[in-house]
Amino acid sequence: MALSGFFLMFFLVQHLTINTLSVFSEEMFNEVSHFMGTNPLVQFLLQPVLIFAVVFHFVMGMFLEYRNNKARDVSYAYNKPAANSSWMSRNMIISGLTVLAFLVLHFIDFWIPEISTKYVVGDMTGKLADGSFRYYHELHEKFVSPARVVAYVVAFVFLALHLIHGFQSSFQSVGFRKSNNKLLLSRLSYLFAILVPAGFIFVAVFHYVSHNHL
Amino acid sequence: MNLNLKIWRQKSKKDKGKIVDYPIANVSEHMSFLEMLDVLNEELVSKGEEPVAFDHDCREGIFGMCSLYINGEAHGPDRGVTTCQLHMRKFKDGDTIFIEPFRATALPVIKDLIVDRSSMDRIQQAGGFVSVNTSGNTQDANAIPIPKENADLAFDAATCIGCGACIATCKNSSAMLYVSAKVSQFSLLPQGQVEAKDRVINMVNKMDEEGFGNCTNTGACEVECPKGISLDNISRMNREFLSANFGLKK
């Protein structure tokens, strides 16, 4: 869980970096998106590794949940878990499944049309009929709908809850957390868990606002 | 004070068990929790009823025999104490108190509030020791220089009394805090380092075999531990386990 978690957190930073480019420069966003979408190393090595990491993280999470539920055959009549642990740490399965549900929407929105255009239709140019790049246009058009923006915001709030625990927990699982760095890791965990999802929310809201009001 | 006790009653390992209400009057706030149960049992015996079975031994917070889940927390609402050191001043007149056994598939209930913790003993037997040549020329342990920091950390880990509160309070019934304390107390000292790799692998494998859950780092165990065993021990054990499995072989 920790190792796939580290990889997915690294991917989130990379994804956010490219998304953020769309706020500052349409041209740069198009160029980077075209590179990522057509580079063989990214497409045929990194992309399969990413999909494997997502599936592995999900399957291991479900397997852990199953085994851990089996480890207590009779529940307490009265339990007070909030007295000793955070909601985020106890409900990774809820925040994780919410993020997974979002991924389905995200795949329908972007990944499936992208794969279809490139590998079914066979159009690797990345361009529209008028000759301009399609990437920024596609992204911008997706966030016209306020319902989609709300869905993205909710999903990223759950991602933040997942990361608050997941970030520091990953370091604990690989044995990196020690008495002299645990406070730092805890603070970094909150920083990462707030800044990264907030960045994704900012990009979605930016495109919604710029499309509808600017 | 007058209290309404809701106590788990279970005749045997095979019995289904249920919560039974026991009102109790005139409880002194100076009583320990176990003394309060003693009073209840005297009342039950005088009425010809079966007393409530519960574990206890030294009643000084040392042996870790007492093991009650009180109002949703292992060893009750106080911090850094076992059930025997919990006092009734932590409760108010009119309170309802749920008293249950420690719950885990690997800690089955024997009767009422007594659980079978032999699975924890079996983990200890899998590697929680130092093999010593007792031929008569054993070196004095105090003759080996040990950094003060390691000596302190090993001592802190060794204060684990094996009560099982960490397992009872963990949502996954994981024994990681217990096992990591046992692993740490040896691996931090030169005498224990010789068998460190075998120890961590054998104890972790035994823990899994006994049916304890997996650690998801909620930190609940550290909060409820009556001896304040640190989560740092789990991190150290994870480090040792990874290094023993993927690092250099002895």
mmCIF file of C-alpha atoms in Angstrom, chain A residues 63-65 67-81 83-86 89-92 165 168-180 182, chain B residues 19 69 71-73 79 98 100-106 167-173 208 211-214 216-220 223-224 230-232 234-235 238-239 242:
data_model
loop_
_atom_site.group_PDB
_atom_site.id
_atom_site.type_symbol
_atom_site.label_atom_id
_atom_site.label_comp_id
_atom_site.label_asym_id
_atom_site.label_seq_id
_atom_site.Cartn_x
_atom_site.Cartn_y
_atom_site.Cartn_z
ATOM 1 C CA PHE A 63 -7.886 -7.159 0.715
ATOM 2 C CA LEU A 64 -6.612 -5.368 3.842
ATOM 3 C CA GLU A 65 -10.148 -4.299 4.716
ATOM 4 C CA ARG A 67 -8.581 -9.368 6.455
ATOM 5 C CA ASN A 68 -8.895 -6.705 9.122
ATOM 6 C CA ASN A 69 -12.649 -7.175 9.413
ATOM 7 C CA LYS A 70 -12.072 -10.905 9.843
ATOM 8 C CA ALA A 71 -9.656 -10.229 12.710
ATOM 9 C CA ARG A 72 -12.571 -9.203 14.971
ATOM 10 C CA ASP A 73 -15.440 -11.688 14.826
ATOM 11 C CA VAL A 74 -17.566 -9.988 17.509
ATOM 12 C CA SER A 75 -17.948 -6.207 17.557
ATOM 13 C CA TYR A 76 -18.066 -4.105 20.691
ATOM 14 C CA ALA A 77 -21.535 -3.212 21.970
ATOM 15 C CA TYR A 78 -20.148 0.229 22.774
ATOM 16 C CA ASN A 79 -17.056 1.662 21.134
ATOM 17 C CA LYS A 80 -15.498 5.124 21.177
ATOM 18 C CA PRO A 81 -12.892 5.212 18.388
ATOM 19 C CA ALA A 83 -11.247 9.030 21.644
ATOM 20 C CA ASN A 84 -7.975 7.741 20.245
ATOM 21 C CA SER A 85 -7.806 8.125 16.458
ATOM 22 C CA SER A 86 -8.780 10.470 13.650
ATOM 23 C CA SER A 89 -7.204 7.203 9.661
ATOM 24 C CA ARG A 90 -10.197 4.972 10.388
ATOM 25 C CA ASN A 91 -12.062 5.578 7.154
ATOM 26 C CA MET A 92 -9.463 5.283 4.405
ATOM 27 C CA HIS A 165 -3.529 10.029 6.749
ATOM 28 C CA GLN A 168 2.363 10.088 6.908
ATOM 29 C CA SER A 169 1.142 6.502 7.113
ATOM 30 C CA SER A 170 3.227 5.561 4.048
ATOM 31 C CA PHE A 171 6.389 6.778 5.746
ATOM 32 C CA GLN A 172 5.477 4.829 8.893
ATOM 33 C CA SER A 173 4.859 1.645 6.894
ATOM 34 C CA VAL A 174 8.292 1.704 5.269
ATOM 35 C CA GLY A 175 9.929 2.463 8.603
ATOM 36 C CA PHE A 176 11.063 5.995 7.746
ATOM 37 C CA ARG A 177 9.118 7.692 10.538
ATOM 38 C CA LYS A 178 11.230 8.241 13.652
ATOM 39 C CA SER A 179 10.873 10.279 16.825
ATOM 40 C CA ASN A 180 13.007 13.088 15.361
ATOM 41 C CA LYS A 182 7.411 12.547 13.089
ATOM 42 C CA ILE B 19 -25.002 -7.687 27.662
ATOM 43 C CA TYR B 69 -13.045 -2.598 27.568
ATOM 44 C CA ASN B 71 -17.217 2.555 27.888
ATOM 45 C CA GLY B 72 -15.675 2.006 24.475
ATOM 46 C CA GLU B 73 -12.016 2.242 25.516
ATOM 47 C CA ARG B 79 -4.791 7.428 30.242
ATOM 48 C CA PHE B 98 -20.425 -0.714 29.405
ATOM 49 C CA GLU B 100 -16.828 -5.799 27.730
ATOM 50 C CA PRO B 101 -13.952 -8.208 27.148
ATOM 51 C CA PHE B 102 -11.082 -7.317 24.809
ATOM 52 C CA ARG B 103 -12.335 -8.216 21.331
ATOM 53 C CA ALA B 104 -10.274 -9.969 18.646
ATOM 54 C CA THR B 105 -10.688 -13.242 16.821
ATOM 55 C CA ALA B 106 -7.210 -14.170 18.080
ATOM 56 C CA ILE B 167 -5.082 -5.203 20.048
ATOM 57 C CA ALA B 168 -8.416 -4.519 21.714
ATOM 58 C CA THR B 169 -8.468 -0.873 20.734
ATOM 59 C CA CYS B 170 -7.148 -1.263 17.173
ATOM 60 C CA LYS B 171 -9.978 -1.256 14.656
ATOM 61 C CA ASN B 172 -8.089 -4.033 12.839
ATOM 62 C CA SER B 173 -7.249 -6.046 15.987
ATOM 63 C CA ASP B 208 -0.205 -13.198 10.865
ATOM 64 C CA GLY B 211 -5.129 -14.179 12.793
ATOM 65 C CA PHE B 212 -4.346 -10.685 14.054
ATOM 66 C CA GLY B 213 -5.207 -7.845 11.660
ATOM 67 C CA ASN B 214 -2.871 -5.534 9.777
ATOM 68 C CA THR B 216 -3.168 0.827 9.211
ATOM 69 C CA ASN B 217 -1.366 3.354 11.416
ATOM 70 C CA THR B 218 -4.418 4.883 13.100
ATOM 71 C CA GLY B 219 -2.323 5.413 16.250
ATOM 72 C CA ALA B 220 -5.143 4.307 18.571
ATOM 73 C CA VAL B 223 -3.059 6.416 22.893
ATOM 74 C CA GLU B 224 -4.668 3.553 24.818
ATOM 75 C CA SER B 230 5.460 4.518 21.148
ATOM 76 C CA LEU B 231 4.463 4.031 17.503
ATOM 77 C CA ASP B 232 8.187 4.513 16.792
ATOM 78 C CA ILE B 234 6.220 -0.149 14.840
ATOM 79 C CA SER B 235 8.259 1.968 12.435
ATOM 80 C CA ASN B 238 8.809 -2.314 9.751
ATOM 81 C CA ARG B 239 12.362 -1.168 9.017
ATOM 82 C CA LEU B 242 12.015 -4.948 5.287
#
